[in-house]
Amino acid sequence: MPEKLIFADADFDYHTSRFVLFGVPYDRTSSFRYGSRMAPNEIRKASYNFEAYSMNDDVDLKTVGMHDAGDIDCEANLEGVHASVMDVVSSVIGDARLPLMLGGEHSITAPAVSAMGPLGDIGVIVLDAHMDLRDEYLGERWGHACTSRRVVETTGVERYVSIGIRSASKEETEFAAREDLHFYTVDDVRSMGVSRILSECFEHIEVDRIYLSVDMDVLDPSFAPAVGNPEPFGLTSSEVRDFIRALSPHLVGFDLVEVAPEYDCGETALLAASLLRGLVSARCSERAGSR
Ligand code: MN
Ligand code: MN
């Protein structure tokens, strides 16, 4: 392992990279289990478990141009951290690279999506057990439980879909119904399958440039026990992998959030690292429709 901990095979320098990975070790709006500030480095460590070569995609991750830019300084308050997220995402997309953001908790998605403004119309797809549509939670409008509400205010309901939902407050359910917000439950995923849901998503969103946010609690806790707010009856690791891989070629931005590493023996960070590596290899693969 190199001296400075970086994600495996992300040792290209910024100027020659296609993918820019960075961590946001921030968890101060968490509401049940803290510790997602440890996730970026735990996911980096876990990434060394895997082969650089993807047999699925016939892609060698050593050659694809990943740069690990390290972590954003999260000493500031929420506003300051969100401002830094916006700055980093703006410059990465300004340089025509794909930002891959590792949380931290889910509040960081809203500023990342705001930073996508210069790209024009984009769609946002969120994989999450929770709606995250509260207007405020514990007196905070920009916390993790409000992140999708802030995103929808940026994109409009016509460019937003969430998948894997199985928990919401009455207020959020009413908001979703009133605004005709598109979301799919876990049961919808089971009955429709990943590809039918994604074709409906593209029909709804009408643009094929997508920001994808993966809240790891979308997974069933048997696959990802170490998350901030575990919610039983979730998606399988294969379903989440299939969503990420199918969306990969369309992505303009990506984040993976809410891993709280202390709550398992490392398997959630391993899964997170593997999902991220699958995203990158799927995007670089020349095998059409590879799985
Ligand atoms: Mn969330
Ligand atoms: Mn969640």
CSV table of C-alpha atoms and ligand atoms in Angstrom, one decimal:
chain,number,residue,atom,x,y,z
A,1,MET,CA,0.0,0.0,0.0
A,2,PRO,CA,1.4,3.5,-0.8
A,3,GLU,CA,2.3,5.9,2.0
A,4,LYS,CA,-0.6,8.2,1.5
A,5,LEU,CA,-3.7,6.0,1.6
A,6,ILE,CA,-5.4,6.2,-1.8
A,7,PHE,CA,-8.0,4.1,-3.5
A,8,ALA,CA,-6.4,1.1,-5.2
A,9,ASP,CA,-5.3,1.9,-8.8
A,10,ALA,CA,-6.2,5.6,-8.4
A,11,ASP,CA,-2.6,6.7,-8.7
A,12,PHE,CA,-2.9,8.7,-12.0
A,13,ASP,CA,-2.3,12.4,-11.5
A,14,TYR,CA,-5.1,14.8,-11.9
A,15,HIS,CA,-4.2,16.0,-15.4
A,16,THR,CA,-4.1,12.6,-17.0
A,17,SER,CA,-7.2,11.2,-15.2
A,18,ARG,CA,-10.8,10.5,-16.3
A,19,PHE,CA,-12.1,9.8,-12.9
A,20,VAL,CA,-11.5,12.0,-9.8
A,21,LEU,CA,-12.3,10.3,-6.5
A,22,PHE,CA,-12.4,12.3,-3.3
A,23,GLY,CA,-13.6,11.7,0.3
A,24,VAL,CA,-15.9,13.8,2.5
A,25,PRO,CA,-15.3,12.5,6.0
A,26,TYR,CA,-18.3,14.4,7.4
A,27,ASP,CA,-21.0,12.9,9.7
A,28,ARG,CA,-22.3,15.7,11.9
A,29,THR,CA,-25.9,15.6,10.7
A,30,SER,CA,-26.2,11.8,11.3
A,31,SER,CA,-29.1,10.8,13.5
A,32,PHE,CA,-28.7,7.2,14.6
A,33,ARG,CA,-25.2,5.8,14.1
A,34,TYR,CA,-22.3,8.1,13.7
A,35,GLY,CA,-19.0,7.2,12.1
A,36,SER,CA,-19.4,7.7,8.4
A,37,ARG,CA,-16.5,10.1,8.6
A,38,MET,CA,-14.4,7.0,8.8
A,39,ALA,CA,-15.8,5.6,5.6
A,40,PRO,CA,-13.6,7.1,2.9
A,41,ASN,CA,-10.5,5.6,4.3
A,42,GLU,CA,-12.1,2.3,5.2
A,43,ILE,CA,-13.4,2.0,1.6
A,44,ARG,CA,-9.9,2.9,0.3
A,45,LYS,CA,-8.3,0.2,2.5
A,46,ALA,CA,-11.0,-2.3,1.3
A,47,SER,CA,-10.3,-1.5,-2.3
A,48,TYR,CA,-6.9,-3.4,-2.1
A,49,ASN,CA,-8.8,-6.7,-1.7
A,50,PHE,CA,-9.7,-6.7,-5.4
A,51,GLU,CA,-7.9,-7.6,-8.6
A,52,ALA,CA,-7.0,-4.6,-10.8
A,53,TYR,CA,-8.3,-6.6,-13.7
A,54,SER,CA,-12.1,-6.9,-14.1
A,55,MET,CA,-12.9,-10.2,-15.8
A,56,ASN,CA,-16.5,-9.0,-16.3
A,57,ASP,CA,-15.4,-6.1,-18.4
A,58,ASP,CA,-12.0,-7.1,-19.7
A,59,VAL,CA,-10.7,-3.8,-18.2
A,60,ASP,CA,-7.5,-3.3,-16.2
A,61,LEU,CA,-8.2,-0.6,-13.6
A,62,LYS,CA,-4.5,0.2,-13.5
A,63,THR,CA,-4.8,1.8,-16.9
A,64,VAL,CA,-8.1,3.7,-16.9
A,65,GLY,CA,-7.0,7.0,-15.3
A,66,MET,CA,-8.3,7.2,-11.7
A,67,HIS,CA,-7.1,10.0,-9.5
A,68,ASP,CA,-7.6,10.0,-5.8
A,69,ALA,CA,-7.6,13.6,-4.7
A,70,GLY,CA,-7.8,12.8,-1.0
A,71,ASP,CA,-10.3,14.2,1.4
A,72,ILE,CA,-12.1,17.5,1.7
A,73,ASP,CA,-11.3,19.3,5.0
A,74,CYS,CA,-14.4,18.8,7.1
A,75,GLU,CA,-13.4,20.9,10.1
A,76,ALA,CA,-15.8,23.7,9.0
A,77,ASN,CA,-19.5,23.8,9.8
A,78,LEU,CA,-22.1,22.3,7.6
A,79,GLU,CA,-22.3,25.3,5.3
A,80,GLY,CA,-18.5,25.4,5.0
A,81,VAL,CA,-18.3,21.7,4.1
A,82,HIS,CA,-21.1,22.0,1.6
A,83,ALA,CA,-19.3,25.0,0.0
A,84,SER,CA,-16.1,22.9,-0.3
A,85,VAL,CA,-18.1,20.0,-1.9
A,86,MET,CA,-19.5,22.5,-4.5
A,87,ASP,CA,-16.0,23.9,-5.2
A,88,VAL,CA,-14.4,20.5,-5.8
A,89,VAL,CA,-17.3,19.2,-7.9
A,90,SER,CA,-17.4,22.4,-10.0
A,91,SER,CA,-13.7,22.2,-10.8
A,92,VAL,CA,-13.8,18.4,-11.6
A,93,ILE,CA,-16.7,18.7,-14.0
A,94,GLY,CA,-15.2,22.0,-15.4
A,95,ASP,CA,-12.2,19.8,-16.3
A,96,ALA,CA,-14.5,17.2,-18.0
A,97,ARG,CA,-13.7,14.5,-15.4
A,98,LEU,CA,-16.2,12.3,-13.6
A,99,PRO,CA,-16.4,13.1,-9.9
A,100,LEU,CA,-16.7,10.1,-7.6
A,101,MET,CA,-17.5,11.3,-4.1
A,102,LEU,CA,-17.2,9.1,-1.0
A,103,GLY,CA,-19.2,10.2,2.1
A,104,GLY,CA,-19.7,10.8,4.8
A,105,GLU,CA,-23.4,11.1,5.3
A,106,HIS,CA,-26.0,11.9,2.7
A,107,SER,CA,-26.2,15.7,3.2
A,108,ILE,CA,-23.3,16.1,0.8
A,109,THR,CA,-25.4,15.1,-2.2
A,110,ALA,CA,-27.4,18.3,-2.4
A,111,PRO,CA,-24.3,20.7,-2.8
A,112,ALA,CA,-22.8,18.2,-5.3
A,113,VAL,CA,-26.0,18.3,-7.5
A,114,SER,CA,-26.1,22.1,-7.2
A,115,ALA,CA,-22.6,22.3,-8.6
A,116,MET,CA,-23.8,20.4,-11.7
A,117,GLY,CA,-25.5,23.7,-12.9
A,118,PRO,CA,-23.1,24.4,-15.7
A,119,LEU,CA,-23.9,21.1,-17.4
A,120,GLY,CA,-27.5,22.2,-18.0
A,121,ASP,CA,-30.4,19.7,-17.6
A,122,ILE,CA,-29.3,16.6,-15.8
A,123,GLY,CA,-31.4,13.9,-14.1
A,124,VAL,CA,-30.8,12.7,-10.5
A,125,ILE,CA,-31.3,9.1,-9.5
A,126,VAL,CA,-31.0,8.2,-5.8
A,127,LEU,CA,-30.8,4.7,-4.4
A,128,ASP,CA,-32.0,4.9,-0.8
A,129,ALA,CA,-34.2,3.1,1.7
A,130,HIS,CA,-35.4,6.6,2.8
A,131,MET,CA,-37.1,9.4,0.9
A,132,ASP,CA,-35.0,12.1,2.5
A,133,LEU,CA,-37.7,14.5,1.6
A,134,ARG,CA,-38.1,16.3,4.9
A,135,ASP,CA,-38.1,20.1,4.7
A,136,GLU,CA,-36.2,20.1,7.9
A,137,TYR,CA,-35.0,17.7,10.5
A,138,LEU,CA,-33.9,18.5,14.0
A,139,GLY,CA,-33.9,22.2,13.0
A,140,GLU,CA,-31.6,21.6,10.1
A,141,ARG,CA,-32.7,22.1,6.4
A,142,TRP,CA,-29.5,20.8,4.9
A,143,GLY,CA,-29.0,17.5,6.9
A,144,HIS,CA,-29.0,14.0,5.6
A,145,ALA,CA,-32.7,13.5,6.1
A,146,CYS,CA,-33.5,16.5,3.9
A,147,THR,CA,-31.0,15.9,1.1
A,148,SER,CA,-33.5,14.7,-1.6
A,149,ARG,CA,-35.8,17.6,-0.8
A,150,ARG,CA,-33.0,20.0,-1.5
A,151,VAL,CA,-32.1,18.1,-4.7
A,152,VAL,CA,-35.6,18.2,-5.9
A,153,GLU,CA,-35.7,21.9,-5.4
A,154,THR,CA,-32.7,22.1,-7.7
A,155,THR,CA,-33.7,19.7,-10.4
A,156,GLY,CA,-37.5,19.8,-10.3
A,157,VAL,CA,-39.6,16.6,-9.8
A,158,GLU,CA,-39.4,15.9,-13.5
A,159,ARG,CA,-35.7,15.2,-13.3
A,160,TYR,CA,-35.6,13.1,-10.1
A,161,VAL,CA,-36.3,9.5,-9.3
A,162,SER,CA,-35.5,7.4,-6.2
A,163,ILE,CA,-35.3,3.7,-6.0
A,164,GLY,CA,-35.3,1.2,-3.1
A,165,ILE,CA,-37.6,3.3,-0.9
A,166,ARG,CA,-39.2,1.5,2.1
A,167,SER,CA,-39.3,4.2,4.8
A,168,ALA,CA,-40.8,7.7,5.0
A,169,SER,CA,-42.6,10.0,7.3
A,170,LYS,CA,-46.2,10.8,6.7
A,171,GLU,CA,-45.1,14.4,5.7
A,172,GLU,CA,-42.7,13.0,3.1
A,173,THR,CA,-45.3,10.5,1.7
A,174,GLU,CA,-47.8,13.4,1.3
A,175,PHE,CA,-45.2,15.6,-0.3
A,176,ALA,CA,-44.3,12.9,-2.8
A,177,ALA,CA,-47.9,12.3,-3.7
A,178,ARG,CA,-48.7,16.0,-4.0
A,179,GLU,CA,-45.7,16.7,-6.2
A,180,ASP,CA,-46.2,13.5,-8.2
A,181,LEU,CA,-42.6,12.5,-7.4
A,182,HIS,CA,-41.4,9.3,-9.0
A,183,PHE,CA,-40.1,6.6,-6.8
A,184,TYR,CA,-39.8,2.8,-6.7
A,185,THR,CA,-40.0,0.6,-3.7
A,186,VAL,CA,-38.1,-2.6,-3.1
A,187,ASP,CA,-41.2,-4.5,-4.1
A,188,ASP,CA,-41.3,-2.6,-7.4
A,189,VAL,CA,-37.7,-3.6,-8.0
A,190,ARG,CA,-38.6,-7.3,-7.4
A,191,SER,CA,-41.7,-7.2,-9.6
A,192,MET,CA,-40.4,-5.1,-12.5
A,193,GLY,CA,-36.6,-5.8,-12.5
A,194,VAL,CA,-33.7,-3.4,-12.8
A,195,SER,CA,-33.8,-2.8,-16.6
A,196,ARG,CA,-37.5,-2.0,-16.8
A,197,ILE,CA,-37.2,0.4,-13.9
A,198,LEU,CA,-34.3,2.1,-15.6
A,199,SER,CA,-36.0,2.5,-18.9
A,200,GLU,CA,-39.0,4.1,-17.1
A,201,CYS,CA,-36.5,6.4,-15.3
A,202,PHE,CA,-35.0,7.6,-18.6
A,203,GLU,CA,-38.5,8.1,-20.0
A,204,HIS,CA,-39.4,10.2,-17.0
A,205,ILE,CA,-36.2,12.2,-16.7
A,206,GLU,CA,-35.9,12.7,-20.5
A,207,VAL,CA,-32.2,13.4,-20.4
A,208,ASP,CA,-29.5,10.8,-20.4
A,209,ARG,CA,-27.0,12.6,-18.3
A,210,ILE,CA,-27.4,11.3,-14.8
A,211,TYR,CA,-26.1,12.1,-11.3
A,212,LEU,CA,-26.3,9.0,-9.2
A,213,SER,CA,-26.3,8.9,-5.5
A,214,VAL,CA,-26.1,5.6,-3.6
A,215,ASP,CA,-27.1,5.7,0.0
A,216,MET,CA,-25.8,2.3,1.1
A,217,ASP,CA,-28.8,1.8,3.4
A,218,VAL,CA,-30.7,1.0,0.2
A,219,LEU,CA,-29.1,-2.5,0.6
A,220,ASP,CA,-30.6,-5.0,2.9
A,221,PRO,CA,-28.7,-4.9,6.2
A,222,SER,CA,-27.7,-8.5,5.6
A,223,PHE,CA,-25.5,-7.2,2.7
A,224,ALA,CA,-24.6,-3.8,4.2
A,225,PRO,CA,-25.0,-3.9,8.0
A,226,ALA,CA,-22.7,-0.9,8.7
A,227,VAL,CA,-24.8,2.1,7.7
A,228,GLY,CA,-26.1,5.1,9.6
A,229,ASN,CA,-29.8,4.1,9.5
A,230,PRO,CA,-30.2,0.4,8.7
A,231,GLU,CA,-33.6,-0.6,7.3
A,232,PRO,CA,-34.5,-4.3,6.8
A,233,PHE,CA,-36.1,-5.7,3.6
A,234,GLY,CA,-33.7,-4.0,1.2
A,235,LEU,CA,-32.1,-4.6,-2.2
A,236,THR,CA,-29.5,-7.2,-2.8
A,237,SER,CA,-25.9,-6.5,-3.6
A,238,SER,CA,-26.4,-7.8,-7.1
A,239,GLU,CA,-29.4,-5.5,-7.7
A,240,VAL,CA,-27.5,-2.5,-6.6
A,241,ARG,CA,-24.5,-3.5,-8.7
A,242,ASP,CA,-26.8,-3.9,-11.7
A,243,PHE,CA,-28.3,-0.4,-11.3
A,244,ILE,CA,-24.8,1.2,-10.9
A,245,ARG,CA,-23.3,-0.7,-13.9
A,246,ALA,CA,-26.2,0.0,-16.2
A,247,LEU,CA,-26.2,3.7,-15.3
A,248,SER,CA,-22.4,4.0,-15.4
A,249,PRO,CA,-22.1,5.1,-19.1
A,250,HIS,CA,-24.6,7.9,-18.5
A,251,LEU,CA,-23.1,9.4,-15.3
A,252,VAL,CA,-22.0,13.0,-14.9
A,253,GLY,CA,-21.5,12.6,-11.2
A,254,PHE,CA,-21.6,9.9,-8.5
A,255,ASP,CA,-21.6,9.6,-4.8
A,256,LEU,CA,-21.7,6.7,-2.3
A,257,VAL,CA,-22.6,7.7,1.2
A,258,GLU,CA,-23.7,6.5,4.7
A,259,VAL,CA,-21.2,3.7,5.4
A,260,ALA,CA,-20.6,3.7,9.1
A,261,PRO,CA,-17.6,1.3,9.3
A,262,GLU,CA,-17.6,0.5,13.0
A,263,TYR,CA,-20.7,-1.6,12.8
A,264,ASP,CA,-19.4,-4.6,11.0
A,265,CYS,CA,-16.2,-6.5,10.2
A,266,GLY,CA,-15.5,-4.6,7.1
A,267,GLU,CA,-18.0,-6.1,4.7
A,268,THR,CA,-19.9,-2.9,4.0
A,269,ALA,CA,-16.7,-1.0,3.1
A,270,LEU,CA,-15.7,-4.0,0.9
A,271,LEU,CA,-19.0,-3.9,-0.9
A,272,ALA,CA,-18.8,-0.1,-1.4
A,273,ALA,CA,-15.3,-0.5,-2.9
A,274,SER,CA,-16.4,-3.2,-5.2
A,275,LEU,CA,-19.5,-1.3,-6.4
A,276,LEU,CA,-17.3,1.7,-7.1
A,277,ARG,CA,-14.7,-0.4,-9.0
A,278,GLY,CA,-17.6,-2.0,-11.0
A,279,LEU,CA,-18.8,1.5,-12.0
A,280,VAL,CA,-15.4,2.4,-13.3
A,281,SER,CA,-14.8,-0.8,-15.2
A,282,ALA,CA,-18.3,-0.8,-16.7
A,283,ARG,CA,-17.8,2.7,-18.0
A,284,CYS,CA,-14.5,1.7,-19.6
A,285,SER,CA,-15.7,-1.6,-21.0
A,286,GLU,CA,-15.9,-2.1,-24.7
A,287,ARG,CA,-18.1,-5.2,-24.2
A,288,ALA,CA,-21.6,-4.0,-25.1
A,289,GLY,CA,-24.2,-4.7,-22.4
A,290,SER,CA,-21.6,-6.3,-20.2
A,291,ARG,CA,-22.7,-7.6,-16.8
B,1,MN,MN,-30.2,9.0,2.5
B,2,MN,MN,-31.1,6.2,3.8
